[in-house]
mmCIF file of C-alpha atoms in Angstrom:
data_model
loop_
_atom_site.group_PDB
_atom_site.id
_atom_site.type_symbol
_atom_site.label_atom_id
_atom_site.label_comp_id
_atom_site.label_asym_id
_atom_site.label_seq_id
_atom_site.Cartn_x
_atom_site.Cartn_y
_atom_site.Cartn_z
ATOM 1 C CA MET A 1 125.144 82.017 -87.334
ATOM 2 C CA LEU A 2 122.086 83.611 -89.249
ATOM 3 C CA ASP A 3 119.131 83.891 -86.656
ATOM 4 C CA PRO A 4 116.560 82.103 -88.116
ATOM 5 C CA VAL A 5 113.858 85.362 -88.658
ATOM 6 C CA TYR A 6 116.482 85.966 -91.446
ATOM 7 C CA ARG A 7 115.682 82.710 -93.202
ATOM 8 C CA LEU A 8 115.330 82.444 -97.287
ATOM 9 C CA ASN A 9 113.766 79.929 -98.213
ATOM 10 C CA ASP A 10 115.035 79.996 -102.193
ATOM 11 C CA PRO A 11 117.909 82.763 -102.772
ATOM 12 C CA SER A 12 118.124 81.277 -106.001
ATOM 13 C CA ALA A 13 115.756 83.823 -107.488
ATOM 14 C CA LEU A 14 117.141 86.338 -106.002
ATOM 15 C CA LEU A 15 119.599 88.746 -108.144
ATOM 16 C CA SER A 16 123.035 90.292 -105.567
ATOM 17 C CA PRO A 17 123.450 92.316 -104.650
ATOM 18 C CA SER A 18 119.737 93.131 -103.657
ATOM 19 C CA LEU A 19 118.127 95.108 -100.687
ATOM 20 C CA LEU A 20 116.170 92.666 -98.776
ATOM 21 C CA VAL A 21 113.156 93.959 -96.450
ATOM 22 C CA PHE A 22 111.908 91.605 -93.733
ATOM 23 C CA ARG A 23 108.133 92.993 -93.277
ATOM 24 C CA SER A 24 107.731 90.916 -90.182
ATOM 25 C CA LEU A 25 110.449 92.643 -88.529
ATOM 26 C CA VAL A 26 109.849 96.043 -89.983
ATOM 27 C CA ARG A 27 106.052 95.567 -88.413
ATOM 28 C CA ARG A 28 107.508 94.602 -85.096
ATOM 29 C CA ASN A 29 109.505 97.607 -85.141
ATOM 30 C CA ILE A 30 106.460 99.810 -85.700
ATOM 31 C CA VAL A 31 104.653 98.425 -83.098
ATOM 32 C CA ALA A 32 107.888 99.124 -80.852
ATOM 33 C CA MET A 33 108.231 102.542 -81.933
ATOM 34 C CA ILE A 34 104.548 103.136 -80.866
ATOM 35 C CA GLU A 35 104.822 101.674 -77.838
ATOM 36 C CA MET A 36 107.651 103.764 -76.298
ATOM 37 C CA ALA A 37 105.842 107.049 -78.042
ATOM 38 C CA GLY A 38 102.841 105.935 -75.792
ATOM 39 C CA GLY A 39 100.815 105.834 -79.474
ATOM 40 C CA PRO A 40 101.086 106.841 -82.736
ATOM 41 C CA ASP A 41 99.981 110.261 -82.265
ATOM 42 C CA ARG A 42 103.018 111.294 -80.977
ATOM 43 C CA LEU A 43 104.750 109.973 -83.584
ATOM 44 C CA ARG A 44 106.173 111.333 -87.150
ATOM 45 C CA PRO A 45 108.671 108.796 -88.256
ATOM 46 C CA HIS A 46 111.296 110.278 -91.116
ATOM 47 C CA VAL A 47 110.943 108.857 -94.307
ATOM 48 C CA LYS A 48 114.386 109.019 -95.583
ATOM 49 C CA THR A 49 115.278 105.875 -94.203
ATOM 50 C CA HIS A 50 113.385 103.567 -96.594
ATOM 51 C CA LYS A 51 112.441 105.969 -99.137
ATOM 52 C CA MET A 52 109.358 103.135 -99.765
ATOM 53 C CA PRO A 53 105.495 104.389 -100.473
ATOM 54 C CA GLN A 54 104.389 100.662 -98.973
ATOM 55 C CA LEU A 55 106.118 101.347 -95.585
ATOM 56 C CA VAL A 56 104.450 104.764 -95.684
ATOM 57 C CA ALA A 57 101.416 103.017 -96.057
ATOM 58 C CA LEU A 58 102.251 100.314 -93.304
ATOM 59 C CA CYS A 59 102.666 102.908 -91.183
ATOM 60 C CA GLU A 60 98.851 104.586 -91.361
ATOM 61 C CA GLU A 61 97.760 101.073 -91.346
ATOM 62 C CA TYR A 62 98.880 101.579 -87.759
ATOM 63 C CA GLY A 63 97.437 104.604 -87.038
ATOM 64 C CA ILE A 64 100.763 106.647 -88.149
ATOM 65 C CA HIS A 65 99.463 109.629 -89.651
ATOM 66 C CA LYS A 66 102.575 111.948 -89.349
ATOM 67 C CA HIS A 67 105.586 112.057 -91.053
ATOM 68 C CA LYS A 68 109.023 114.064 -91.743
ATOM 69 C CA CYS A 69 111.130 113.476 -95.359
ATOM 70 C CA ALA A 70 114.086 115.462 -96.500
ATOM 71 C CA THR A 71 113.397 116.177 -100.186
ATOM 72 C CA ILE A 72 110.466 117.127 -102.012
ATOM 73 C CA ALA A 73 110.592 113.447 -103.959
ATOM 74 C CA GLU A 74 110.594 112.405 -99.983
ATOM 75 C CA ALA A 75 107.324 114.930 -99.525
ATOM 76 C CA GLU A 76 105.430 113.608 -102.733
ATOM 77 C CA MET A 77 105.901 110.087 -102.101
ATOM 78 C CA THR A 78 104.543 109.752 -99.319
ATOM 79 C CA ALA A 79 101.603 112.160 -99.869
ATOM 80 C CA GLU A 80 101.136 109.511 -102.928
ATOM 81 C CA ALA A 81 101.520 106.862 -100.527
ATOM 82 C CA GLY A 82 98.996 108.173 -98.720
ATOM 83 C CA GLY A 83 100.252 110.123 -95.896
ATOM 84 C CA LYS A 84 98.079 112.455 -94.506
ATOM 85 C CA ASP A 85 100.142 114.326 -92.971
ATOM 86 C CA VAL A 86 104.117 115.593 -94.019
ATOM 87 C CA LEU A 87 106.636 117.831 -92.832
ATOM 88 C CA LEU A 88 109.479 118.732 -95.183
ATOM 89 C CA ALA A 89 112.165 119.197 -92.258
ATOM 90 C CA TYR A 90 114.642 121.006 -94.755
ATOM 91 C CA PRO A 91 115.310 124.460 -95.533
ATOM 92 C CA LEU A 92 113.809 124.990 -98.512
ATOM 93 C CA VAL A 93 115.873 127.834 -101.199
ATOM 94 C CA GLY A 94 116.206 128.203 -104.838
ATOM 95 C CA PRO A 95 113.357 126.251 -106.963
ATOM 96 C CA ASN A 96 112.414 124.463 -104.299
ATOM 97 C CA ILE A 97 110.211 126.603 -102.779
ATOM 98 C CA GLU A 98 108.299 126.719 -106.219
ATOM 99 C CA ARG A 99 108.317 122.901 -106.358
ATOM 100 C CA PHE A 100 106.743 123.256 -102.915
ATOM 101 C CA GLY A 101 104.297 125.189 -103.397
ATOM 102 C CA ARG A 102 102.943 123.000 -106.626
ATOM 103 C CA LEU A 103 103.062 120.018 -104.503
ATOM 104 C CA VAL A 104 101.178 121.423 -101.851
ATOM 105 C CA ARG A 105 98.353 122.431 -104.314
ATOM 106 C CA ALA A 106 98.708 118.809 -106.259
ATOM 107 C CA TYR A 107 97.570 117.318 -103.168
ATOM 108 C CA PRO A 108 94.662 118.671 -101.742
ATOM 109 C CA LYS A 109 93.727 116.176 -99.102
ATOM 110 C CA THR A 110 97.493 115.909 -97.102
ATOM 111 C CA VAL A 111 98.625 118.401 -95.089
ATOM 112 C CA PHE A 112 102.311 119.825 -95.857
ATOM 113 C CA ARG A 113 104.275 121.890 -93.312
ATOM 114 C CA ALA A 114 107.447 123.391 -93.811
ATOM 115 C CA LEU A 115 111.200 124.433 -92.185
ATOM 116 C CA VAL A 116 112.296 127.545 -91.773
ATOM 117 C CA ASP A 117 115.642 129.343 -89.842
ATOM 118 C CA ASP A 118 115.725 132.350 -92.163
ATOM 119 C CA PRO A 119 113.805 135.683 -93.114
ATOM 120 C CA GLY A 120 114.900 135.870 -96.738
ATOM 121 C CA PRO A 121 113.571 131.938 -97.663
ATOM 122 C CA ALA A 122 110.046 132.572 -95.300
ATOM 123 C CA ARG A 123 109.233 135.641 -97.205
ATOM 124 C CA ALA A 124 110.007 133.769 -100.474
ATOM 125 C CA LEU A 125 107.881 130.894 -99.038
ATOM 126 C CA SER A 126 104.767 132.904 -98.714
ATOM 127 C CA GLU A 127 105.460 134.388 -102.253
ATOM 128 C CA ALA A 128 105.424 130.925 -103.415
ATOM 129 C CA LEU A 129 101.989 130.119 -102.055
ATOM 130 C CA GLU A 130 100.467 132.938 -103.118
ATOM 131 C CA GLY A 131 96.415 131.979 -103.797
ATOM 132 C CA ILE A 132 96.905 128.525 -101.962
ATOM 133 C CA GLU A 133 93.489 127.763 -100.420
ATOM 134 C CA SER A 134 94.993 127.107 -96.475
ATOM 135 C CA PRO A 135 97.696 128.485 -94.614
ATOM 136 C CA VAL A 136 100.646 126.494 -94.993
ATOM 137 C CA PRO A 137 102.220 125.164 -91.223
ATOM 138 C CA VAL A 138 105.322 126.347 -90.827
ATOM 139 C CA LEU A 139 108.075 125.471 -87.722
ATOM 140 C CA ILE A 140 111.029 127.339 -86.895
ATOM 141 C CA ASP A 141 114.390 124.877 -86.823
ATOM 142 C CA LEU A 142 116.111 125.810 -83.903
ATOM 143 C CA GLU A 143 119.747 125.211 -83.738
ATOM 144 C CA VAL A 144 120.380 123.080 -80.178
ATOM 145 C CA GLY A 145 123.294 121.883 -80.629
ATOM 146 C CA MET A 146 123.823 120.095 -84.244
ATOM 147 C CA GLY A 147 125.616 122.308 -85.999
ATOM 148 C CA ARG A 148 124.059 122.014 -89.448
ATOM 149 C CA THR A 149 120.982 123.914 -90.127
ATOM 150 C CA GLY A 150 118.786 125.849 -87.491
ATOM 151 C CA ILE A 151 118.703 129.232 -85.798
ATOM 152 C CA ALA A 152 119.715 130.137 -82.178
ATOM 153 C CA PRO A 153 116.906 130.453 -79.871
ATOM 154 C CA ASP A 154 117.529 133.833 -79.528
ATOM 155 C CA ASP A 155 115.926 137.327 -80.666
ATOM 156 C CA SER A 156 115.999 136.652 -83.999
ATOM 157 C CA ALA A 157 114.186 133.801 -83.886
ATOM 158 C CA VAL A 158 111.521 135.379 -81.789
ATOM 159 C CA ALA A 159 111.358 138.190 -84.948
ATOM 160 C CA LEU A 160 111.300 135.327 -87.520
ATOM 161 C CA ALA A 161 108.504 133.784 -85.451
ATOM 162 C CA GLU A 162 106.370 136.732 -85.428
ATOM 163 C CA LEU A 163 107.172 137.429 -89.431
ATOM 164 C CA VAL A 164 105.916 134.016 -89.676
ATOM 165 C CA ALA A 165 102.966 134.571 -88.171
ATOM 166 C CA LYS A 166 102.069 137.683 -89.876
ATOM 167 C CA LEU A 167 103.449 136.695 -93.321
ATOM 168 C CA PRO A 168 100.163 135.836 -95.906
ATOM 169 C CA ASN A 169 99.869 132.098 -97.050
ATOM 170 C CA LEU A 170 101.450 130.828 -93.661
ATOM 171 C CA THR A 171 100.668 129.735 -90.022
ATOM 172 C CA PHE A 172 103.976 129.493 -86.967
ATOM 173 C CA TYR A 173 102.839 126.541 -86.079
ATOM 174 C CA GLY A 174 105.604 125.294 -83.907
ATOM 175 C CA LEU A 175 109.348 124.406 -83.221
ATOM 176 C CA SER A 176 111.933 121.743 -84.354
ATOM 177 C CA GLY A 177 114.683 120.864 -82.288
ATOM 178 C CA TYR A 178 117.062 118.148 -83.939
ATOM 179 C CA ASP A 179 119.909 116.836 -81.392
ATOM 180 C CA GLY A 180 121.451 113.850 -83.743
ATOM 181 C CA HIS A 181 124.954 114.613 -82.233
ATOM 182 C CA VAL A 182 123.900 113.075 -79.184
ATOM 183 C CA HIS A 183 124.778 109.370 -79.960
ATOM 184 C CA ASP A 184 126.306 108.479 -76.384
ATOM 185 C CA THR A 185 126.160 104.969 -76.183
ATOM 186 C CA ASP A 186 125.109 104.828 -72.831
ATOM 187 C CA LEU A 187 121.391 106.196 -72.001
ATOM 188 C CA GLU A 188 121.817 108.409 -68.943
ATOM 189 C CA VAL A 189 125.155 110.537 -70.725
ATOM 190 C CA ARG A 190 122.622 110.504 -74.105
ATOM 191 C CA ARG A 191 119.450 112.058 -71.754
ATOM 192 C CA GLN A 192 122.064 114.300 -70.147
ATOM 193 C CA ARG A 193 123.558 115.526 -73.350
ATOM 194 C CA ALA A 194 119.842 116.113 -74.907
ATOM 195 C CA ASP A 195 118.841 117.804 -72.131
ATOM 196 C CA ALA A 196 120.491 120.723 -72.932
ATOM 197 C CA GLY A 197 118.626 120.796 -76.351
ATOM 198 C CA ILE A 198 115.387 120.430 -74.583
ATOM 199 C CA ALA A 199 115.336 122.755 -72.143
ATOM 200 C CA ALA A 200 116.413 125.514 -74.583
ATOM 201 C CA THR A 201 113.346 124.248 -76.580
ATOM 202 C CA LEU A 202 111.289 124.546 -74.107
ATOM 203 C CA GLN A 203 113.141 128.124 -72.627
ATOM 204 C CA PHE A 204 112.354 129.723 -76.236
ATOM 205 C CA ARG A 205 108.551 127.862 -76.236
ATOM 206 C CA ASP A 206 107.660 129.799 -72.780
ATOM 207 C CA ARG A 207 109.707 133.565 -74.264
ATOM 208 C CA LEU A 208 106.944 132.823 -77.178
ATOM 209 C CA LEU A 209 103.897 131.838 -75.076
ATOM 210 C CA SER A 210 104.701 134.990 -73.151
ATOM 211 C CA ARG A 211 104.266 137.261 -76.222
ATOM 212 C CA GLY A 212 101.065 135.577 -77.226
ATOM 213 C CA LEU A 213 102.510 133.242 -79.643
ATOM 214 C CA PRO A 214 101.280 129.621 -79.518
ATOM 215 C CA VAL A 215 102.635 126.783 -80.318
ATOM 216 C CA PRO A 216 101.432 123.799 -80.756
ATOM 217 C CA ARG A 217 104.369 121.757 -81.583
ATOM 218 C CA LEU A 218 107.391 120.517 -80.761
ATOM 219 C CA VAL A 219 108.704 118.255 -83.374
ATOM 220 C CA MET A 220 112.187 116.629 -81.327
ATOM 221 C CA GLY A 221 114.741 114.483 -82.087
ATOM 222 C CA GLY A 222 115.945 111.258 -83.887
ATOM 223 C CA THR A 223 116.284 107.634 -83.152
ATOM 224 C CA PRO A 224 119.130 107.708 -80.660
ATOM 225 C CA THR A 225 117.116 109.682 -78.447
ATOM 226 C CA PHE A 226 113.757 109.142 -79.426
ATOM 227 C CA PRO A 227 113.328 107.005 -75.522
ATOM 228 C CA ILE A 228 114.797 110.236 -74.026
ATOM 229 C CA HIS A 229 111.726 112.450 -76.444
ATOM 230 C CA ALA A 230 109.241 109.604 -75.736
ATOM 231 C CA THR A 231 109.105 110.155 -72.025
ATOM 232 C CA LEU A 232 109.033 113.625 -71.986
ATOM 233 C CA ASN A 233 105.189 114.416 -70.181
ATOM 234 C CA VAL A 234 105.084 118.286 -72.667
ATOM 235 C CA PRO A 235 101.769 118.844 -74.100
ATOM 236 C CA GLY A 236 102.503 118.657 -78.269
ATOM 237 C CA VAL A 237 105.902 117.063 -78.409
ATOM 238 C CA GLU A 238 106.271 114.396 -81.686
ATOM 239 C CA CYS A 239 108.960 112.132 -81.773
ATOM 240 C CA SER A 240 110.446 111.786 -85.107
ATOM 241 C CA PRO A 241 113.077 108.874 -84.840
ATOM 242 C CA GLY A 242 113.553 107.080 -88.567
ATOM 243 C CA THR A 243 116.739 104.481 -88.745
ATOM 244 C CA CYS A 244 114.036 102.057 -86.142
ATOM 245 C CA THR A 245 111.919 101.441 -88.269
ATOM 246 C CA LEU A 246 114.252 99.123 -90.665
ATOM 247 C CA GLN A 247 117.241 99.495 -88.256
ATOM 248 C CA ASP A 248 120.933 99.160 -88.911
ATOM 249 C CA THR A 249 123.879 96.893 -86.651
ATOM 250 C CA SER A 250 125.451 100.470 -86.214
ATOM 251 C CA TYR A 251 122.182 101.059 -84.387
ATOM 252 C CA ALA A 252 121.552 98.387 -82.802
ATOM 253 C CA SER A 253 125.170 98.117 -81.561
ATOM 254 C CA ARG A 254 125.682 101.360 -79.710
ATOM 255 C CA PHE A 255 122.173 102.117 -78.682
ATOM 256 C CA PRO A 256 121.516 98.592 -76.825
ATOM 257 C CA ASP A 257 118.985 99.648 -75.372
ATOM 258 C CA LEU A 258 116.776 100.892 -78.369
ATOM 259 C CA PRO A 259 114.016 97.684 -78.581
ATOM 260 C CA PHE A 260 114.526 97.256 -82.424
ATOM 261 C CA ILE A 261 115.916 94.541 -84.768
ATOM 262 C CA PRO A 262 117.421 95.278 -88.175
ATOM 263 C CA ALA A 263 114.437 94.471 -90.967
ATOM 264 C CA ALA A 264 116.780 94.998 -93.661
ATOM 265 C CA ALA A 265 120.062 93.231 -95.476
ATOM 266 C CA LEU A 266 121.493 92.922 -98.341
ATOM 267 C CA LEU A 267 121.525 89.702 -100.209
ATOM 268 C CA THR A 268 125.481 88.920 -101.913
ATOM 269 C CA ARG A 269 127.385 86.529 -103.527
ATOM 270 C CA VAL A 270 130.944 84.927 -103.589
ATOM 271 C CA ILE A 271 131.954 85.794 -107.025
ATOM 272 C CA SER A 272 135.781 84.984 -106.637
ATOM 273 C CA ARG A 273 137.773 83.122 -104.948
ATOM 274 C CA PRO A 274 141.167 84.630 -105.836
ATOM 275 C CA ARG A 275 143.889 82.778 -103.285
ATOM 276 C CA PRO A 276 143.383 80.990 -100.152
ATOM 277 C CA GLY A 277 141.272 82.270 -97.144
ATOM 278 C CA SER A 278 139.929 84.894 -99.550
ATOM 279 C CA LEU A 279 136.443 85.412 -101.005
ATOM 280 C CA CYS A 280 135.452 88.272 -102.978
ATOM 281 C CA LEU A 281 131.803 89.201 -102.767
ATOM 282 C CA ASP A 282 129.384 91.578 -105.477
ATOM 283 C CA LEU A 283 129.221 93.989 -102.601
ATOM 284 C CA GLY A 284 131.005 97.245 -104.041
ATOM 285 C CA HIS A 285 130.571 100.695 -102.219
ATOM 286 C CA LYS A 286 127.788 101.626 -104.850
ATOM 287 C CA ALA A 287 125.232 98.712 -103.217
ATOM 288 C CA VAL A 288 126.246 99.384 -99.616
ATOM 289 C CA ALA A 289 126.341 103.015 -97.865
ATOM 290 C CA ALA A 290 130.082 104.090 -97.932
ATOM 291 C CA ASP A 291 130.429 106.466 -95.139
ATOM 292 C CA PRO A 292 131.316 104.127 -92.396
ATOM 293 C CA PRO A 293 134.656 103.779 -92.466
ATOM 294 C CA ALA A 294 136.161 101.048 -94.461
ATOM 295 C CA GLY A 295 135.768 97.635 -93.252
ATOM 296 C CA SER A 296 132.770 98.513 -91.220
ATOM 297 C CA ARG A 297 129.582 98.935 -93.817
ATOM 298 C CA VAL A 298 128.699 95.413 -92.937
ATOM 299 C CA THR A 299 128.652 92.525 -91.325
ATOM 300 C CA LEU A 300 128.623 88.782 -92.409
ATOM 301 C CA PRO A 301 126.932 86.810 -89.865
ATOM 302 C CA GLU A 302 127.443 83.419 -91.697
ATOM 303 C CA LEU A 303 131.162 84.191 -91.711
ATOM 304 C CA PRO A 304 132.162 84.863 -87.803
ATOM 305 C CA ASP A 305 135.701 85.260 -88.520
ATOM 306 C CA ALA A 306 135.215 87.508 -91.513
ATOM 307 C CA GLN A 307 137.940 90.254 -91.954
ATOM 308 C CA ILE A 308 136.620 93.094 -94.269
ATOM 309 C CA GLY A 309 139.503 93.686 -96.511
ATOM 310 C CA LYS A 310 139.077 96.048 -99.564
ATOM 311 C CA GLN A 311 136.436 97.439 -100.898
ATOM 312 C CA SER A 312 135.890 99.152 -104.694
ATOM 313 C CA GLU A 313 132.769 99.996 -106.785
ATOM 314 C CA GLU A 314 131.476 96.566 -107.542
ATOM 315 C CA HIS A 315 133.386 94.473 -104.977
ATOM 316 C CA LEU A 316 134.540 93.375 -101.816
ATOM 317 C CA VAL A 317 137.034 90.770 -100.771
ATOM 318 C CA VAL A 318 136.892 89.199 -97.352
ATOM 319 C CA GLU A 319 139.105 86.917 -95.351
ATOM 320 C CA THR A 320 137.872 84.095 -93.865
ATOM 321 C CA SER A 321 138.516 80.441 -92.750
ATOM 322 C CA ARG A 322 135.881 79.283 -94.396
ATOM 323 C CA ALA A 323 136.621 80.182 -97.917
ATOM 324 C CA GLU A 324 137.443 76.635 -99.271
ATOM 325 C CA SER A 325 133.732 75.647 -98.685
ATOM 326 C CA CYS A 326 132.014 78.766 -100.027
ATOM 327 C CA PRO A 327 132.693 78.185 -103.914
ATOM 328 C CA PRO A 328 131.618 80.955 -106.460
ATOM 329 C CA GLY A 329 127.613 81.287 -106.496
ATOM 330 C CA THR A 330 127.771 80.654 -102.607
ATOM 331 C CA PRO A 331 124.888 83.228 -101.046
ATOM 332 C CA PHE A 332 125.370 85.083 -97.598
ATOM 333 C CA LEU A 333 123.068 87.692 -96.072
ATOM 334 C CA ALA A 334 125.247 90.932 -95.077
ATOM 335 C CA PHE A 335 123.974 93.616 -93.102
ATOM 336 C CA PRO A 336 125.062 97.403 -93.260
ATOM 337 C CA SER A 337 125.761 99.338 -90.779
ATOM 338 C CA HIS A 338 123.893 102.434 -92.287
ATOM 339 C CA ILE A 339 120.737 101.570 -93.894
ATOM 340 C CA CYS A 340 119.328 104.557 -94.743
ATOM 341 C CA PRO A 341 122.134 105.943 -97.385
ATOM 342 C CA THR A 342 122.400 101.781 -98.563
ATOM 343 C CA CYS A 343 118.429 101.711 -99.194
ATOM 344 C CA ALA A 344 119.223 105.026 -101.672
ATOM 345 C CA LEU A 345 121.199 102.754 -103.737
ATOM 346 C CA HIS A 346 118.487 100.685 -104.654
ATOM 347 C CA ARG A 347 115.843 101.325 -106.839
ATOM 348 C CA ARG A 348 114.025 98.098 -105.471
ATOM 349 C CA ALA A 349 113.339 95.987 -102.680
ATOM 350 C CA TYR A 350 112.632 92.129 -102.276
ATOM 351 C CA VAL A 351 110.000 91.627 -99.648
ATOM 352 C CA ILE A 352 110.536 88.686 -97.547
ATOM 353 C CA GLU A 353 107.632 87.251 -95.115
ATOM 354 C CA ASP A 354 108.431 83.489 -93.687
ATOM 355 C CA GLY A 355 111.361 83.005 -95.894
ATOM 356 C CA ASP A 356 109.863 83.653 -99.259
ATOM 357 C CA ILE A 357 109.567 86.543 -101.370
ATOM 358 C CA VAL A 358 106.387 87.870 -100.989
ATOM 359 C CA ALA A 359 106.171 91.463 -102.662
ATOM 360 C CA VAL A 360 108.941 93.924 -104.615
ATOM 361 C CA TRP A 361 108.647 97.494 -103.434
ATOM 362 C CA ASP A 362 110.313 100.696 -105.031
ATOM 363 C CA VAL A 363 112.513 102.282 -103.264
ATOM 364 C CA ALA A 364 110.599 105.338 -105.420
ATOM 365 C CA ALA A 365 112.230 108.529 -103.499
ATOM 366 C CA ARG A 366 115.225 107.343 -104.164
ATOM 367 C CA ASP A 367 115.567 110.107 -107.006
ATOM 368 C CA ARG A 368 115.812 114.172 -106.511
ATOM 369 C CA VAL A 369 112.761 114.348 -109.025
ATOM 370 C CA LEU A 370 109.376 112.245 -109.284
ATOM 371 C CA THR A 371 107.140 115.061 -110.854
ATOM 372 C CA PHE A 372 107.347 117.843 -109.453
#
């Protein structure tokens, strides 16, 4: 049975497939996030999950003034939405360095922060910011086990931090330690695995402090390790969960200790009944993230016995005993396993409150380029 919090009073006006955001559930997740962190000042949520300016504004309404992003477009969207403090937590290379410089100049009321893990881009960033009124705070991206970006916390990282502190137009601000490789279901196992990255980050921080280099901030983790970082009694720690603002079924099932509820869904309809016991829905992989394995990309609570079959660009076939009672046009809510790339597939989201459509939000930062 579908939880009543997801009721739709009249789905007939909704296109399918379409993205729905349940605003009261988003608010619930934001409140839970603040409670876990011990206050909004310890949060820097990642906007890549939703890419929506209205959701940035909602976080600001709750006192969350620091935001994290992965693209220039996300950073611009966040600043335009009123975000006061934006960390672009993605290595800047090529034309993106100049784009970042233009962005910083265009939004003087927003504090932008950047991340580096190599001396070359750090020097290029310094040059691109020539003439800037205030130096841009920069964090060193530490490799703490993810194996994706970052520099090992060794002598090279010390040299990089000292370089950033000396370069014009930059100021050394702190460290970023993303442990996205830690996603064990059991919280204690997750904690033990996260502890290694935390220890490496803190040891490196202490090494910099011993050399007279202040380290004001440590930006730590994502959603799975959020409960671990949230309990750290360490000054300057900022937690940067992302998925939990909208939550998805994958995280909800894998991390039952997290107090978040899926706040987004997809409206889909039956478009054909090709054979007995079979339904075809208008929910192809152009409407829902295709990175989970086929067969586990969506959950259909109203069809509890559904066996997910083949999926193509615009079609999803399911086998269910309820097929005969679901003629073409029958609507269903489908909950994506991975909400972040699912949002990026939609230009807009219908906002639902008490079962009614109350707004339409643009998924503005799904594009790679907005202005800059």
